Short mmCIF file of C-alpha atoms and ligand atoms in Angstrom, two decimals:
data_model
loop_
_atom_site.label_atom_id
_atom_site.label_comp_id
_atom_site.label_asym_id
_atom_site.label_seq_id
_atom_site.Cartn_x
_atom_site.Cartn_y
_atom_site.Cartn_z
CA UNK A 620 -27.21 -7.09 17.19
CA UNK A 621 -27.00 -5.46 13.45
CA UNK A 622 -28.02 -8.10 10.95
CA UNK A 623 -25.95 -7.74 7.81
CA UNK A 624 -27.01 -8.40 4.18
CA UNK A 625 -24.65 -10.95 3.17
CA UNK A 626 -23.26 -10.09 -0.26
CA UNK A 627 -21.07 -11.98 -3.03
CA UNK A 628 -17.39 -11.59 -1.72
CA UNK A 629 -15.05 -9.92 -4.26
CA UNK A 630 -11.50 -8.39 -3.82
CA UNK A 631 -9.95 -5.01 -4.56
CA UNK A 632 -6.22 -5.89 -4.21
CA UNK A 633 -5.57 -7.76 -1.03
CA UNK A 634 -8.90 -6.03 0.36
CA UNK A 635 -12.06 -8.15 0.76
CA UNK A 636 -15.50 -6.60 -0.07
CA UNK A 637 -19.08 -8.05 0.74
CA UNK A 638 -19.63 -11.46 1.95
CA UNK A 639 -19.82 -10.20 5.88
CA UNK A 640 -16.49 -8.72 5.43
CA UNK A 641 -16.20 -5.39 7.41
CA UNK A 642 -17.52 -2.51 6.07
CA UNK A 643 -14.40 -0.78 3.99
CA UNK A 644 -13.74 3.05 3.78
CA UNK A 645 -12.71 4.66 0.63
CA UNK A 646 -11.95 8.09 -0.37
CA UNK A 647 -10.72 9.93 -3.54
CA UNK A 648 -8.09 11.90 -4.22
CA UNK A 649 -8.37 15.42 -5.29
CA UNK A 650 -4.72 16.16 -6.54
CA UNK A 651 -4.14 16.14 -10.52
CA UNK A 652 -3.30 12.26 -11.14
CA UNK A 653 -0.74 13.25 -13.57
CA UNK A 654 1.42 14.93 -10.42
CA UNK A 655 2.36 11.63 -9.43
CA UNK A 656 4.49 13.28 -6.24
CA UNK A 657 1.47 14.71 -5.33
CA UNK A 658 -1.01 12.13 -5.70
CA UNK A 659 1.26 9.69 -3.60
CA UNK A 660 1.76 12.07 -0.86
CA UNK A 661 -1.76 12.58 -0.37
CA UNK A 662 -2.70 8.36 -0.85
CA UNK A 663 -0.25 7.90 2.42
CA UNK A 664 -1.71 10.68 4.24
CA UNK A 665 -5.04 9.45 3.80
CA UNK A 666 -4.20 5.92 4.21
CA UNK A 667 -2.67 6.88 7.94
CA UNK A 668 -5.78 8.49 8.74
CA UNK A 669 -7.77 5.26 7.94
CA UNK A 670 -8.20 4.98 4.22
CA UNK A 671 -8.57 1.77 3.02
CA UNK A 672 -9.14 1.97 -0.62
CA UNK A 673 -8.19 5.13 -2.76
CA UNK A 674 -9.87 6.11 -6.12
CA UNK A 675 -8.15 8.35 -8.46
CA UNK A 676 -9.82 10.31 -11.31
CA UNK A 677 -8.49 9.62 -14.67
CA UNK A 678 -9.46 12.42 -17.22
CA UNK A 679 -6.57 11.55 -20.06
CA UNK A 680 -3.88 9.37 -21.29
CA UNK A 681 -1.32 11.39 -19.39
CA UNK A 682 -2.73 10.18 -15.98
CA UNK A 683 -3.41 6.77 -17.23
CA UNK A 684 0.61 6.74 -18.03
CA UNK A 685 1.09 7.62 -14.21
CA UNK A 686 -1.11 5.07 -12.54
CA UNK A 687 1.85 2.30 -12.68
CA UNK A 688 4.01 4.39 -10.42
CA UNK A 689 0.99 5.46 -8.28
CA UNK A 690 0.03 1.85 -7.78
CA UNK A 691 3.46 0.84 -6.95
CA UNK A 692 4.00 3.54 -4.29
CA UNK A 693 0.46 3.36 -2.92
CA UNK A 694 0.23 1.70 0.49
CA UNK A 695 -3.44 1.02 0.05
CA UNK A 696 -5.39 -0.58 -3.23
CA UNK A 697 -6.05 1.94 -6.38
CA UNK A 698 -9.53 2.39 -8.29
CA UNK A 699 -9.31 4.31 -11.19
CA UNK A 700 -12.53 6.34 -11.93
CA UNK A 701 -13.27 6.77 -15.86
CA UNK A 702 -15.74 8.86 -17.21
CA UNK A 703 -16.92 8.52 -20.66
CA UNK A 704 -13.59 7.59 -22.62
CA UNK A 705 -13.50 3.46 -22.57
CA UNK A 706 -10.09 3.78 -24.03
CA UNK A 707 -8.99 5.28 -20.37
CA UNK A 708 -10.57 2.66 -18.77
CA UNK A 709 -8.69 -0.28 -20.97
CA UNK A 710 -5.65 1.83 -20.43
CA UNK A 711 -6.00 2.13 -16.55
CA UNK A 712 -6.43 -1.45 -16.43
CA UNK A 713 -3.48 -2.41 -18.27
CA UNK A 714 -1.64 -0.25 -15.82
CA UNK A 715 -2.42 -2.74 -13.04
CA UNK A 716 -5.23 -0.89 -11.04
CA UNK A 717 -6.97 -3.41 -8.68
CA UNK A 718 -10.52 -1.80 -9.68
CA UNK A 719 -12.45 0.64 -12.16
CA UNK A 720 -15.30 2.79 -11.39
CA UNK A 721 -17.36 3.65 -14.55
CA UNK A 722 -20.75 4.77 -15.46
CA UNK A 723 -22.09 2.89 -18.11
CA UNK A 724 -24.62 5.71 -18.52
CA UNK A 725 -21.95 7.99 -19.78
CA UNK A 726 -20.18 5.32 -22.19
CA UNK A 727 -23.46 4.23 -24.14
CA UNK A 728 -21.63 1.82 -26.59
CA UNK A 729 -22.20 -1.39 -25.49
CA UNK A 730 -19.28 -2.83 -27.60
CA UNK A 731 -16.95 -0.44 -25.92
CA UNK A 732 -18.42 -1.68 -22.42
CA UNK A 733 -17.88 -5.36 -24.06
CA UNK A 734 -14.14 -4.09 -25.02
CA UNK A 735 -13.56 -2.99 -21.01
CA UNK A 736 -15.00 -6.42 -19.78
CA UNK A 737 -12.83 -8.20 -21.96
CA UNK A 738 -9.79 -6.50 -20.51
CA UNK A 739 -10.96 -6.75 -16.98
CA UNK A 740 -11.41 -10.45 -17.28
CA UNK A 741 -7.84 -10.89 -18.52
CA UNK A 742 -6.59 -8.99 -15.49
CA UNK A 743 -9.32 -9.79 -12.80
CA UNK A 744 -9.91 -6.45 -12.04
CA UNK A 745 -12.96 -5.28 -10.31
CA UNK A 746 -15.61 -3.09 -11.88
CA UNK A 747 -17.94 -0.75 -9.85
CA UNK A 748 -20.83 -0.04 -11.77
CA UNK A 749 -21.96 3.53 -10.75
CA UNK A 750 -25.13 4.47 -11.67
CA UNK A 751 -26.01 8.15 -10.91
CA UNK A 752 -29.13 10.14 -10.92
CA UNK A 753 -27.55 12.73 -13.34
CA UNK A 754 -26.91 10.38 -15.95
CA UNK A 755 -29.39 8.29 -16.18
CA UNK A 756 -30.84 6.89 -19.64
CA UNK A 757 -33.48 9.30 -20.91
CA UNK A 758 -36.49 6.53 -21.53
CA UNK A 759 -35.57 5.28 -17.72
CA UNK A 760 -35.68 8.94 -16.82
CA UNK A 761 -39.22 9.25 -18.61
CA UNK A 762 -40.77 5.89 -17.11
CA UNK A 763 -39.51 6.82 -13.46
CA UNK A 764 -39.91 10.54 -13.55
CA UNK A 765 -41.37 10.44 -9.88
CA UNK A 766 -39.62 7.35 -8.85
CA UNK A 767 -36.31 8.38 -9.58
CA UNK A 768 -34.81 5.63 -7.41
CA UNK A 769 -36.79 2.57 -9.19
CA UNK A 770 -34.71 4.29 -12.56
CA UNK A 771 -31.63 3.99 -10.53
CA UNK A 772 -32.43 0.12 -9.95
CA UNK A 773 -33.43 -0.54 -13.12
CA UNK A 774 -30.59 1.03 -14.80
CA UNK A 775 -28.13 -0.90 -12.55
CA UNK A 776 -29.78 -4.40 -12.85
CA UNK A 777 -29.77 -3.42 -16.62
CA UNK A 778 -26.10 -3.07 -16.82
CA UNK A 779 -25.77 -6.08 -14.39
CA UNK A 780 -27.37 -8.53 -16.84
CA UNK A 781 -25.09 -6.93 -19.82
CA UNK A 782 -22.18 -7.78 -17.72
CA UNK A 783 -23.16 -11.39 -16.70
CA UNK A 784 -24.23 -11.67 -20.37
CA UNK A 785 -20.77 -11.29 -20.97
CA UNK A 786 -19.47 -13.61 -18.33
CA UNK A 787 -18.32 -10.86 -15.92
CA UNK A 788 -19.35 -10.97 -12.17
CA UNK A 789 -16.29 -9.32 -10.37
CA UNK A 790 -18.56 -6.48 -9.78
CA UNK A 791 -19.59 -3.84 -7.26
CA UNK A 792 -22.76 -1.46 -7.39
CA UNK A 793 -23.40 2.10 -6.33
CA UNK A 794 -26.68 3.85 -7.01
CA UNK A 795 -25.99 7.60 -6.05
CA UNK A 796 -28.32 10.35 -5.99
CA UNK A 797 -27.68 14.16 -4.19
CA UNK A 798 -30.58 13.44 -2.65
CA UNK A 799 -30.58 11.16 0.50
CA UNK A 800 -33.97 9.84 0.39
CA UNK A 801 -33.77 8.73 -3.21
CA UNK A 802 -30.43 7.07 -2.19
CA UNK A 803 -31.74 5.35 0.58
CA UNK A 804 -34.72 4.12 -1.40
CA UNK A 805 -32.66 3.21 -4.39
CA UNK A 806 -30.15 0.94 -1.85
CA UNK A 807 -33.01 -0.64 -0.39
CA UNK A 808 -34.57 -1.58 -3.20
CA UNK A 809 -31.71 -3.02 -5.14
CA UNK A 810 -30.20 -4.97 -2.05
CA UNK A 811 -33.75 -6.94 -1.97
CA UNK A 812 -33.31 -7.99 -5.66
CA UNK A 813 -29.50 -8.45 -5.87
CA UNK A 814 -26.37 -10.04 -3.78
CA UNK A 815 -23.80 -7.89 -5.50
CA UNK A 816 -21.56 -6.10 -2.74
CA UNK A 817 -22.57 -2.23 -2.44
CA UNK A 818 -20.38 0.83 -2.31
CA UNK A 819 -22.67 3.64 -0.35
CA UNK A 820 -22.16 7.37 -0.99
CA UNK A 821 -24.48 10.70 -1.09
CA UNK A 822 -23.20 12.35 -3.99
CA UNK A 823 -22.43 15.84 -4.12
CA UNK A 824 -22.96 16.07 -0.70
CA UNK A 825 -21.66 19.55 -0.18
CA UNK A 826 -19.50 21.33 2.10
CA UNK A 827 -18.48 19.63 5.58
CA UNK A 828 -20.96 20.51 7.91
CA UNK A 829 -24.42 19.59 5.61
CA UNK A 830 -22.15 16.99 3.91
CA UNK A 831 -21.33 15.20 6.93
CA UNK A 832 -25.40 15.38 8.30
CA UNK A 833 -26.43 14.00 4.71
CA UNK A 834 -23.86 11.40 4.53
CA UNK A 835 -24.28 10.24 8.11
CA UNK A 836 -27.87 9.76 7.47
CA UNK A 837 -28.01 8.15 4.28
CA UNK A 838 -25.09 5.88 4.62
CA UNK A 839 -25.87 5.71 8.57
CA UNK A 840 -29.14 4.27 7.93
CA UNK A 841 -28.53 1.92 5.31
CA UNK A 842 -25.46 0.50 7.58
CA UNK A 843 -28.02 0.19 9.93
CA UNK A 844 -30.18 -1.61 8.04
CA UNK A 845 -27.47 -4.06 7.21
CA UNK A 846 -27.08 -2.82 3.72
CA UNK A 847 -23.62 -1.64 2.63
CA UNK A 848 -20.06 -3.21 2.06
CA UNK A 849 -17.94 0.09 1.13
CA UNK A 850 -18.26 3.58 1.76
CA UNK A 851 -17.42 7.24 0.75
CA UNK A 852 -18.17 10.19 2.45
CA UNK A 853 -18.11 12.58 -0.24
CA UNK A 854 -17.55 16.29 1.07
CA UNK A 855 -16.37 19.81 -0.59
CA UNK A 856 -13.36 19.60 1.75
CA UNK A 857 -9.90 17.90 2.28
CA UNK A 858 -10.47 14.36 1.81
CA UNK A 859 -8.77 13.45 5.08
CA UNK A 860 -12.05 15.30 6.35
CA UNK A 861 -14.00 12.24 4.24
CA UNK A 862 -12.25 9.67 6.29
CA UNK A 863 -12.61 11.07 9.22
CA UNK A 864 -16.43 11.40 8.91
CA UNK A 865 -16.37 7.54 7.80
CA UNK A 866 -14.77 6.44 10.66
CA UNK A 867 -17.23 8.13 12.59
CA UNK A 868 -20.25 6.74 11.06
CA UNK A 869 -18.65 3.22 11.15
CA UNK A 870 -17.83 3.55 14.96
CA UNK A 871 -21.29 4.76 15.71
CA UNK A 872 -23.33 2.45 14.29
CA UNK A 873 -21.22 -0.29 16.11
CA UNK A 874 -19.38 -1.93 13.18
CA UNK A 875 -15.99 -1.12 13.20
CA UNK A 876 -13.36 -0.48 16.30
CA UNK A 877 -11.77 2.34 14.78
CA UNK A 878 -10.41 4.24 17.98
CA UNK A 879 -12.15 6.11 20.56
CA UNK A 880 -15.09 7.47 20.77
CA UNK A 881 -15.33 11.25 22.07
CA UNK A 882 -18.53 12.59 24.04
CA UNK A 883 -18.74 16.06 25.33
CA UNK A 884 -21.66 17.81 27.04
CA UNK A 885 -23.21 21.05 25.24
CA UNK A 886 -22.36 22.94 28.53
CA UNK A 887 -24.88 24.94 30.37
CA UNK A 888 -24.62 27.52 33.76
CA UNK A 889 -23.59 24.67 35.82
CA UNK A 890 -19.97 24.31 33.81
CA UNK A 891 -17.25 24.89 35.74
CA UNK A 892 -14.80 24.83 32.87
CA UNK A 893 -14.42 25.95 29.25
CA UNK A 894 -15.77 22.53 27.64
CA UNK A 895 -15.65 23.66 24.03
CA UNK A 896 -11.90 24.36 24.42
CA UNK A 897 -11.02 21.62 26.52
CA UNK A 898 -13.14 18.84 24.14
CA UNK A 899 -11.10 20.27 21.09
CA UNK A 900 -7.85 19.79 22.86
CA UNK A 901 -8.79 16.01 23.80
CA UNK A 902 -10.14 15.26 20.42
CA UNK A 903 -6.37 16.25 19.43
CA UNK A 904 -4.85 14.28 22.08
CA UNK A 905 -6.60 11.54 21.05
CA UNK A 906 -5.16 10.71 17.69
CA UNK A 907 -2.82 8.25 18.79
CA UNK A 908 -5.15 6.37 20.69
CA UNK A 909 -6.44 3.10 18.58
CA UNK A 910 -8.35 1.40 21.45
CA UNK A 911 -12.06 1.59 21.13
CA UNK A 912 -12.57 3.42 24.54
CA UNK A 913 -15.34 6.01 25.33
CA UNK A 914 -13.95 9.41 26.29
CA UNK A 915 -15.65 12.23 28.14
CA UNK A 916 -15.09 15.45 28.50
CA UNK A 917 -17.93 17.24 31.02
CA UNK A 918 -18.67 20.81 32.06
CA UNK A 919 -19.22 20.08 35.67
CA UNK A 920 -18.43 17.12 38.52
CA UNK A 921 -22.00 17.55 40.03
CA UNK A 922 -23.76 16.02 36.51
CA UNK A 923 -20.68 14.89 34.47
CA UNK A 924 -19.84 11.80 35.96
CA UNK A 925 -23.54 10.45 35.85
CA UNK A 926 -24.17 11.81 32.40
CA UNK A 927 -21.36 9.97 31.09
CA UNK A 928 -21.53 6.82 33.01
CA UNK A 929 -20.91 4.88 30.21
CA UNK A 930 -17.77 6.30 29.42
CA UNK A 931 -14.41 4.21 29.82
CA UNK A 932 -12.78 7.74 31.17
CA UNK A 933 -14.00 11.07 31.52
CA UNK A 934 -13.26 14.67 32.80
CA UNK A 935 -15.21 17.07 34.26
CA UNK A 936 -14.56 20.52 35.67
CA UNK A 937 -15.01 21.50 39.56
CA UNK A 938 -14.96 24.20 41.28
CA UNK A 939 -11.48 23.33 42.84
CA UNK A 940 -10.06 22.37 39.66
CA UNK A 941 -11.42 19.16 37.98
CA UNK A 942 -11.74 15.37 38.26
CA UNK A 943 -11.39 12.66 36.52
CA UNK A 944 -13.80 9.54 36.33
CA UNK A 945 -14.14 5.85 35.15
CA UNK A 946 -17.72 4.50 34.33
CA UNK A 947 -19.34 7.62 36.46
CA UNK A 948 -16.92 6.99 39.81
CA UNK A 949 -14.59 9.52 40.42
CA UNK A 950 -10.99 8.05 39.89
CA UNK A 951 -8.78 11.56 40.71
CA UNK A 952 -9.25 15.23 41.98
CA UNK A 953 -7.16 17.41 40.46
CA UNK A 954 -6.44 20.90 42.12
CA UNK A 955 -5.22 22.84 39.12
CA UNK A 956 -7.08 23.00 35.95
CA UNK A 957 -3.68 22.79 34.26
CA UNK A 958 -2.78 19.77 35.65
CA UNK A 959 -6.27 17.91 34.72
CA UNK A 960 -5.04 17.05 30.85
CA UNK A 961 -1.57 15.89 31.51
CA UNK A 962 -3.39 13.69 34.35
CA UNK A 963 -6.20 12.68 31.91
CA UNK A 964 -3.54 11.91 29.18
CA UNK A 965 -1.81 9.52 31.48
CA UNK A 966 -4.98 7.68 32.23
CA UNK A 967 -5.83 7.09 29.04
CA UNK A 968 -2.57 6.06 27.66
CA UNK A 969 -2.74 3.42 30.67
CA UNK A 970 -6.27 2.13 29.32
CA UNK A 971 -4.89 2.08 25.62
CA UNK A 972 -1.68 -0.10 26.73
CA UNK A 973 -3.84 -1.90 28.54
CA UNK A 974 -6.50 -3.00 25.35
CA UNK A 975 -3.35 -3.08 23.22
CA UNK A 976 -1.92 -6.02 25.56
CA UNK A 977 -5.55 -7.54 25.90
CA UNK A 978 -5.64 -7.70 22.02
CA UNK A 979 -2.35 -9.03 21.76
CA UNK A 980 -2.58 -11.78 24.37
CA UNK A 981 -6.47 -12.69 24.28
CA UNK A 982 -7.35 -14.78 27.38
FE1 SF4 B 1764 -24.20 21.29 32.08
FE2 SF4 B 1764 -23.08 19.77 33.82
FE3 SF4 B 1764 -24.58 18.91 31.96
FE4 SF4 B 1764 -22.34 19.68 31.25
S1 SF4 B 1764 -22.17 18.09 32.42
S2 SF4 B 1764 -24.48 19.98 30.33
S3 SF4 B 1764 -22.28 21.42 32.40
S4 SF4 B 1764 -25.09 19.60 33.69
#
């Protein structure tokens, strides 16, 4: 059983973060924030995909003034992402955002940070101190030239001290780098030294495939070590992909029941069916399924059921059509491959219904 580090519990809107609460999925809009209609549309669509907190960039005053309407129409809490201009942070808090993310490294003036803290206190707004390897102070960079992870930690600890000296503890922290190892080392070290909740992510992780790999290694490793309270998979891809990957990470580290897990074989010369095509079809069909069932798509009836023994339900090609199996045992033989998906879907729907019923009426 995974042992999680229990951090201080805070709230972003109605979402609890830290204190052993489920790890929360975040993403970020890529619309213009001042285009309220498109931003709200994207937030609603991301929330439907599974995003639980949304961050929007606030690059100018016009965006600040659009926040109130966005917050009113958003089904999930909204965090304003602020860089450089402390007035935008103050404006966003006054518009009612549930949290702000600042990198104190790019708002250097301590008095200006103090002003943000005072307003955040007044509005009970959470602040994420987002330290980034690209914007560390020059003396910290020089001090930790060869151990930049320690520079990230020292920088975060220094900022926290400043926030605490100003009676502000409604904080979560991130220590991001585009380098996976640096990120891991920084979060591990910080976690030994502080109980503030942590937002995990690999920054500038890249396009969908390499970004997914980097994020899965970095975020997945930390989660398995019990570190992390919220996550964002940062991808150069539509933000819905970030949410899908985040859900996969959380399902696969065994932390959240966020729908089905699909497994499929790589195929080999024994295959009796086009597994690549079939697996993609099944993946799409599973979008309605809420239960955390394990679904298998396998190439042959000879090895498929055995190899996918732990799948709750599976499908495999055979020279006569295909088979449907449950926990390694054949349930049905289907003569025509065209009927295979139809029958499979019926069985999946039954399993999903059973799970929903059990959930509603626990024994
Ligand atoms: Fe090959 Fe069959 Fe295993 Fe798929 S299930 S990899 S087709 S042996």
